[in-house]
Amino acid sequence: MILTVTLNAALDITYRVPRLHPHTTNRVTEVSERPGGKGLNVARVLAALGHRTVATGFAGGGTGAALRALLAETEVTDALVPVGGATRRTVAVADAATGDTTQLNEPGPVVSPAEWDTFLGTYRELLADARAVALCGSLPPGVPVDVYARLTRAARSADVPVLLDTSGEPLRRGLAARPDLAKPNADELAALTGSTEPLRAARDARRRGAHAVAASLGPDGMLAVTADGAWQAAPPRRIAGNPTGAGDSAVAGLLSGLVEELPWPDRLTRAVALSAATVRAPAAGEFDAATYEELLSRVVVTDHPAVV
């Protein structure tokens, strides 16, 4: 199975409005709720691709109960650890007129030392049956900033490949633990390395410890730098829609390609096709199957074999 870790899970709430008007009342035409947080989005896409997937992390309070009830309706196995605090909510306001989305993210519950110890025990048990693990997203209050480095080292001790998808100081410290793959976006790479040139920044990030770095470039696709070379994959055209969750679907594509032992160009093709297909879907953690199938044969991959 594939294990995903979402330490700061969320109940994703999406409001759709005909046009968003600030500083006044807006009438909502549609409301949807989904289990959210980066790792849960990744898990749902992996399950849709046919992979047995287990999701762990924290969940608590009324929003945590609602999240778990929604997760039970999916093919993802729930291994979330209960906490006393309430799971956060993320609120997205989707503007039908412009296609833009405004996002409001709560900070998440405070995690106690005892709750953290319970999670660590669960995580180590799950690693015994895992073919790969994805460590995803922000950290809730009370969790040490070096947590992803710790979880990476535990997975590597169990011979389980690790994909790291976070930002800021947790990313910097996590890279030093040598994950098999880091998946920042271009802005996160620039904040980490000081370089706004993606290829140079990805090479710098790899030198900091990751065996490979795959950088999301938004509508321009994805760049991967590995020990064997570098490749960039891009969709054949710009895809209109809601980009929320597109990066999480790219992680699912990379992770599924890793466990299936696909060559890097094929991993990138799948990741970019899934990412673009998610832009056409109504919510994060989902993708438009027709768009995905169409793009699989049309993603353009450029090879840079001299870059290591």
PDB file of C-alpha atoms in Angstrom, residues 60-238:
ATOM      1  CA  GLY A  60     -10.492  15.961  16.078  1.00  0.00           C
ATOM      2  CA  GLY A  61     -13.667  17.781  17.103  1.00  0.00           C
ATOM      3  CA  GLY A  62     -16.817  18.165  15.060  1.00  0.00           C
ATOM      4  CA  THR A  63     -14.958  19.067  11.869  1.00  0.00           C
ATOM      5  CA  GLY A  64     -12.707  16.040  12.346  1.00  0.00           C
ATOM      6  CA  ALA A  65     -15.769  13.796  12.686  1.00  0.00           C
ATOM      7  CA  ALA A  66     -17.266  15.303   9.538  1.00  0.00           C
ATOM      8  CA  LEU A  67     -13.973  14.805   7.685  1.00  0.00           C
ATOM      9  CA  ARG A  68     -13.778  11.146   8.709  1.00  0.00           C
ATOM     10  CA  ALA A  69     -17.384  10.530   7.685  1.00  0.00           C
ATOM     11  CA  LEU A  70     -16.623  11.915   4.222  1.00  0.00           C
ATOM     12  CA  LEU A  71     -13.376   9.929   4.023  1.00  0.00           C
ATOM     13  CA  ALA A  72     -15.346   6.748   4.766  1.00  0.00           C
ATOM     14  CA  GLU A  73     -17.221   7.295   1.496  1.00  0.00           C
ATOM     15  CA  THR A  74     -13.954   6.998  -0.469  1.00  0.00           C
ATOM     16  CA  GLU A  75     -11.597   4.078  -1.163  1.00  0.00           C
ATOM     17  CA  VAL A  76      -8.962   5.525   1.199  1.00  0.00           C
ATOM     18  CA  THR A  77      -8.320   3.651   4.473  1.00  0.00           C
ATOM     19  CA  ASP A  78      -8.637   5.959   7.498  1.00  0.00           C
ATOM     20  CA  ALA A  79      -5.741   5.672   9.984  1.00  0.00           C
ATOM     21  CA  LEU A  80      -6.064   9.207  11.377  1.00  0.00           C
ATOM     22  CA  VAL A  81      -5.116   9.689  15.039  1.00  0.00           C
ATOM     23  CA  PRO A  82      -7.713  11.429  17.278  1.00  0.00           C
ATOM     24  CA  VAL A  83      -6.770  14.718  18.960  1.00  0.00           C
ATOM     25  CA  GLY A  84      -8.581  16.849  21.512  1.00  0.00           C
ATOM     26  CA  GLY A  85      -8.585  19.995  19.357  1.00  0.00           C
ATOM     27  CA  ALA A  86     -10.823  20.597  16.366  1.00  0.00           C
ATOM     28  CA  THR A  87      -9.619  19.882  12.834  1.00  0.00           C
ATOM     29  CA  ARG A  88      -9.272  23.089  10.855  1.00  0.00           C
ATOM     30  CA  ARG A  89     -11.515  24.250   8.045  1.00  0.00           C
ATOM     31  CA  THR A  90     -10.396  25.679   4.734  1.00  0.00           C
ATOM     32  CA  VAL A  91     -12.886  27.842   2.905  1.00  0.00           C
ATOM     33  CA  ALA A  92     -12.610  28.417  -0.837  1.00  0.00           C
ATOM     34  CA  VAL A  93     -14.810  30.989  -2.554  1.00  0.00           C
ATOM     35  CA  ALA A  94     -14.990  30.179  -6.260  1.00  0.00           C
ATOM     36  CA  ASP A  95     -15.927  33.100  -8.550  1.00  0.00           C
ATOM     37  CA  ALA A  96     -17.799  31.747 -11.577  1.00  0.00           C
ATOM     38  CA  ALA A  97     -17.394  34.986 -13.542  1.00  0.00           C
ATOM     39  CA  THR A  98     -13.599  35.158 -13.374  1.00  0.00           C
ATOM     40  CA  GLY A  99     -12.634  31.564 -12.569  1.00  0.00           C
ATOM     41  CA  ASP A 100     -10.606  32.838  -9.599  1.00  0.00           C
ATOM     42  CA  THR A 101     -10.687  31.231  -6.149  1.00  0.00           C
ATOM     43  CA  THR A 102     -10.165  33.000  -2.812  1.00  0.00           C
ATOM     44  CA  GLN A 103      -8.824  30.696  -0.083  1.00  0.00           C
ATOM     45  CA  LEU A 104      -9.138  31.060   3.715  1.00  0.00           C
ATOM     46  CA  ASN A 105      -7.116  28.547   5.758  1.00  0.00           C
ATOM     47  CA  GLU A 106      -7.428  28.063   9.517  1.00  0.00           C
ATOM     48  CA  PRO A 107      -4.250  27.183  11.503  1.00  0.00           C
ATOM     49  CA  GLY A 108      -5.294  23.774  12.865  1.00  0.00           C
ATOM     50  CA  PRO A 109      -5.504  22.208  16.350  1.00  0.00           C
ATOM     51  CA  VAL A 110      -2.750  22.242  18.959  1.00  0.00           C
ATOM     52  CA  VAL A 111      -1.215  18.760  19.178  1.00  0.00           C
ATOM     53  CA  SER A 112      -0.121  17.619  22.640  1.00  0.00           C
ATOM     54  CA  PRO A 113       3.066  15.609  23.292  1.00  0.00           C
ATOM     55  CA  ALA A 114       0.959  12.529  24.155  1.00  0.00           C
ATOM     56  CA  GLU A 115      -0.995  12.825  20.894  1.00  0.00           C
ATOM     57  CA  TRP A 116       2.250  13.191  18.981  1.00  0.00           C
ATOM     58  CA  ASP A 117       3.667  10.048  20.604  1.00  0.00           C
ATOM     59  CA  THR A 118       0.504   8.141  19.644  1.00  0.00           C
ATOM     60  CA  PHE A 119       0.876   9.282  16.056  1.00  0.00           C
ATOM     61  CA  LEU A 120       4.529   8.203  15.930  1.00  0.00           C
ATOM     62  CA  GLY A 121       3.555   4.714  17.055  1.00  0.00           C
ATOM     63  CA  THR A 122       0.848   4.522  14.401  1.00  0.00           C
ATOM     64  CA  TYR A 123       3.206   5.805  11.716  1.00  0.00           C
ATOM     65  CA  ARG A 124       5.910   3.244  12.493  1.00  0.00           C
ATOM     66  CA  GLU A 125       3.361   0.408  12.422  1.00  0.00           C
ATOM     67  CA  LEU A 126       1.998   1.543   9.056  1.00  0.00           C
ATOM     68  CA  LEU A 127       5.472   1.764   7.529  1.00  0.00           C
ATOM     69  CA  ALA A 128       5.796  -2.011   7.881  1.00  0.00           C
ATOM     70  CA  ASP A 129       3.281  -2.503   5.057  1.00  0.00           C
ATOM     71  CA  ALA A 130       4.064   0.598   2.969  1.00  0.00           C
ATOM     72  CA  ARG A 131       5.639   0.641  -0.490  1.00  0.00           C
ATOM     73  CA  ALA A 132       6.079   4.432  -0.319  1.00  0.00           C
ATOM     74  CA  VAL A 133       5.086   7.342   1.910  1.00  0.00           C
ATOM     75  CA  ALA A 134       4.136  10.936   1.128  1.00  0.00           C
ATOM     76  CA  LEU A 135       4.737  13.574   3.824  1.00  0.00           C
ATOM     77  CA  CYS A 136       2.529  16.507   2.910  1.00  0.00           C
ATOM     78  CA  GLY A 137       1.510  19.975   3.911  1.00  0.00           C
ATOM     79  CA  SER A 138       1.723  22.444   6.762  1.00  0.00           C
ATOM     80  CA  LEU A 139       2.237  21.663  10.443  1.00  0.00           C
ATOM     81  CA  PRO A 140      -0.390  22.207  13.135  1.00  0.00           C
ATOM     82  CA  PRO A 141       0.548  24.102  16.316  1.00  0.00           C
ATOM     83  CA  GLY A 142       2.517  22.022  18.806  1.00  0.00           C
ATOM     84  CA  VAL A 143       4.312  19.869  16.234  1.00  0.00           C
ATOM     85  CA  PRO A 144       8.129  20.293  16.079  1.00  0.00           C
ATOM     86  CA  VAL A 145       9.411  22.111  12.992  1.00  0.00           C
ATOM     87  CA  ASP A 146      11.834  19.250  12.245  1.00  0.00           C
ATOM     88  CA  VAL A 147       9.050  16.676  12.202  1.00  0.00           C
ATOM     89  CA  TYR A 148       9.384  15.829   8.510  1.00  0.00           C
ATOM     90  CA  ALA A 149      13.086  15.166   8.967  1.00  0.00           C
ATOM     91  CA  ARG A 150      12.222  12.729  11.763  1.00  0.00           C
ATOM     92  CA  LEU A 151       9.511  11.005   9.727  1.00  0.00           C
ATOM     93  CA  THR A 152      11.814  10.801   6.698  1.00  0.00           C
ATOM     94  CA  ARG A 153      14.547   9.131   8.722  1.00  0.00           C
ATOM     95  CA  ALA A 154      12.046   6.647  10.189  1.00  0.00           C
ATOM     96  CA  ALA A 155      10.803   5.714   6.712  1.00  0.00           C
ATOM     97  CA  ARG A 156      14.307   5.347   5.325  1.00  0.00           C
ATOM     98  CA  SER A 157      15.209   3.098   8.273  1.00  0.00           C
ATOM     99  CA  ALA A 158      12.257   0.917   7.236  1.00  0.00           C
ATOM    100  CA  ASP A 159      13.442   0.957   3.572  1.00  0.00           C
ATOM    101  CA  VAL A 160      10.326   2.887   2.484  1.00  0.00           C
ATOM    102  CA  PRO A 161      10.805   5.575  -0.215  1.00  0.00           C
ATOM    103  CA  VAL A 162       9.777   9.075   0.898  1.00  0.00           C
ATOM    104  CA  LEU A 163       8.198  11.947  -1.041  1.00  0.00           C
ATOM    105  CA  LEU A 164       8.286  15.288   0.799  1.00  0.00           C
ATOM    106  CA  ASP A 165       5.842  18.063  -0.114  1.00  0.00           C
ATOM    107  CA  THR A 166       5.991  21.016   2.250  1.00  0.00           C
ATOM    108  CA  SER A 167       7.523  24.499   2.428  1.00  0.00           C
ATOM    109  CA  GLY A 168       9.594  26.880   4.535  1.00  0.00           C
ATOM    110  CA  GLU A 169      11.635  25.631   7.474  1.00  0.00           C
ATOM    111  CA  PRO A 170       9.994  22.145   7.519  1.00  0.00           C
ATOM    112  CA  LEU A 171      11.148  21.740   3.893  1.00  0.00           C
ATOM    113  CA  ARG A 172      14.675  22.942   4.620  1.00  0.00           C
ATOM    114  CA  ARG A 173      15.077  20.580   7.565  1.00  0.00           C
ATOM    115  CA  GLY A 174      13.334  17.744   5.772  1.00  0.00           C
ATOM    116  CA  LEU A 175      15.741  17.922   2.826  1.00  0.00           C
ATOM    117  CA  ALA A 176      18.678  17.344   5.171  1.00  0.00           C
ATOM    118  CA  ALA A 177      17.179  13.926   6.035  1.00  0.00           C
ATOM    119  CA  ARG A 178      17.591  12.903   2.374  1.00  0.00           C
ATOM    120  CA  PRO A 179      14.075  12.108   1.111  1.00  0.00           C
ATOM    121  CA  ASP A 180      13.894  10.166  -2.130  1.00  0.00           C
ATOM    122  CA  LEU A 181      11.921  12.998  -3.751  1.00  0.00           C
ATOM    123  CA  ALA A 182      11.012  16.569  -2.797  1.00  0.00           C
ATOM    124  CA  LYS A 183       8.111  18.261  -4.604  1.00  0.00           C
ATOM    125  CA  PRO A 184       8.116  22.046  -3.987  1.00  0.00           C
ATOM    126  CA  ASN A 185       6.533  24.580  -6.306  1.00  0.00           C
ATOM    127  CA  ALA A 186       8.506  27.378  -7.955  1.00  0.00           C
ATOM    128  CA  ASP A 187       7.759  29.908  -5.192  1.00  0.00           C
ATOM    129  CA  GLU A 188       8.747  27.446  -2.457  1.00  0.00           C
ATOM    130  CA  LEU A 189      11.971  26.665  -4.323  1.00  0.00           C
ATOM    131  CA  ALA A 190      12.785  30.358  -4.640  1.00  0.00           C
ATOM    132  CA  ALA A 191      12.152  30.927  -0.924  1.00  0.00           C
ATOM    133  CA  LEU A 192      14.414  27.979  -0.086  1.00  0.00           C
ATOM    134  CA  THR A 193      17.314  28.729  -2.429  1.00  0.00           C
ATOM    135  CA  GLY A 194      17.064  32.441  -3.255  1.00  0.00           C
ATOM    136  CA  SER A 195      16.974  31.625  -6.983  1.00  0.00           C
ATOM    137  CA  THR A 196      13.986  32.395  -9.196  1.00  0.00           C
ATOM    138  CA  GLU A 197      15.360  30.272 -12.058  1.00  0.00           C
ATOM    139  CA  PRO A 198      13.641  26.878 -11.541  1.00  0.00           C
ATOM    140  CA  LEU A 199      16.376  24.638 -12.973  1.00  0.00           C
ATOM    141  CA  ARG A 200      19.109  26.271 -10.918  1.00  0.00           C
ATOM    142  CA  ALA A 201      16.913  26.275  -7.803  1.00  0.00           C
ATOM    143  CA  ALA A 202      15.992  22.602  -8.229  1.00  0.00           C
ATOM    144  CA  ARG A 203      19.663  21.666  -8.566  1.00  0.00           C
ATOM    145  CA  ASP A 204      20.430  23.656  -5.406  1.00  0.00           C
ATOM    146  CA  ALA A 205      17.580  21.931  -3.514  1.00  0.00           C
ATOM    147  CA  ARG A 206      18.899  18.542  -4.575  1.00  0.00           C
ATOM    148  CA  ARG A 207      22.356  19.399  -3.270  1.00  0.00           C
ATOM    149  CA  ARG A 208      20.726  20.087   0.105  1.00  0.00           C
ATOM    150  CA  GLY A 209      19.883  16.403   0.463  1.00  0.00           C
ATOM    151  CA  ALA A 210      16.998  15.177  -1.713  1.00  0.00           C
ATOM    152  CA  HIS A 211      17.826  12.365  -4.108  1.00  0.00           C
ATOM    153  CA  ALA A 212      15.514  14.004  -6.672  1.00  0.00           C
ATOM    154  CA  VAL A 213      13.542  17.247  -6.890  1.00  0.00           C
ATOM    155  CA  ALA A 214      10.348  17.699  -8.909  1.00  0.00           C
ATOM    156  CA  ALA A 215       9.212  21.314  -9.047  1.00  0.00           C
ATOM    157  CA  SER A 216       5.674  22.342  -9.959  1.00  0.00           C
ATOM    158  CA  LEU A 217       5.700  25.225 -12.439  1.00  0.00           C
ATOM    159  CA  GLY A 218       1.971  25.965 -12.458  1.00  0.00           C
ATOM    160  CA  PRO A 219       0.494  26.050 -15.968  1.00  0.00           C
ATOM    161  CA  ASP A 220       3.985  25.471 -17.395  1.00  0.00           C
ATOM    162  CA  GLY A 221       4.080  21.906 -16.039  1.00  0.00           C
ATOM    163  CA  MET A 222       6.828  20.315 -13.976  1.00  0.00           C
ATOM    164  CA  LEU A 223      10.618  20.113 -13.847  1.00  0.00           C
ATOM    165  CA  ALA A 224      12.523  17.137 -12.380  1.00  0.00           C
ATOM    166  CA  VAL A 225      16.214  17.035 -11.482  1.00  0.00           C
ATOM    167  CA  THR A 226      17.667  13.625 -10.567  1.00  0.00           C
ATOM    168  CA  ALA A 227      21.024  11.855 -10.421  1.00  0.00           C
ATOM    169  CA  ASP A 228      20.466  10.686 -14.016  1.00  0.00           C
ATOM    170  CA  GLY A 229      19.451  13.973 -15.608  1.00  0.00           C
ATOM    171  CA  ALA A 230      16.687  16.559 -15.803  1.00  0.00           C
ATOM    172  CA  TRP A 231      13.381  16.721 -17.661  1.00  0.00           C
ATOM    173  CA  GLN A 232      10.615  19.255 -18.042  1.00  0.00           C
ATOM    174  CA  ALA A 233       7.061  18.237 -18.903  1.00  0.00           C
ATOM    175  CA  ALA A 234       4.335  20.638 -19.981  1.00  0.00           C
ATOM    176  CA  PRO A 235       0.694  20.304 -21.065  1.00  0.00           C
ATOM    177  CA  PRO A 236       0.001  21.029 -24.756  1.00  0.00           C
ATOM    178  CA  ARG A 237      -2.192  24.008 -23.858  1.00  0.00           C
ATOM    179  CA  ARG A 238      -3.285  26.109 -20.911  1.00  0.00           C
TER     180      ARG A 238
END
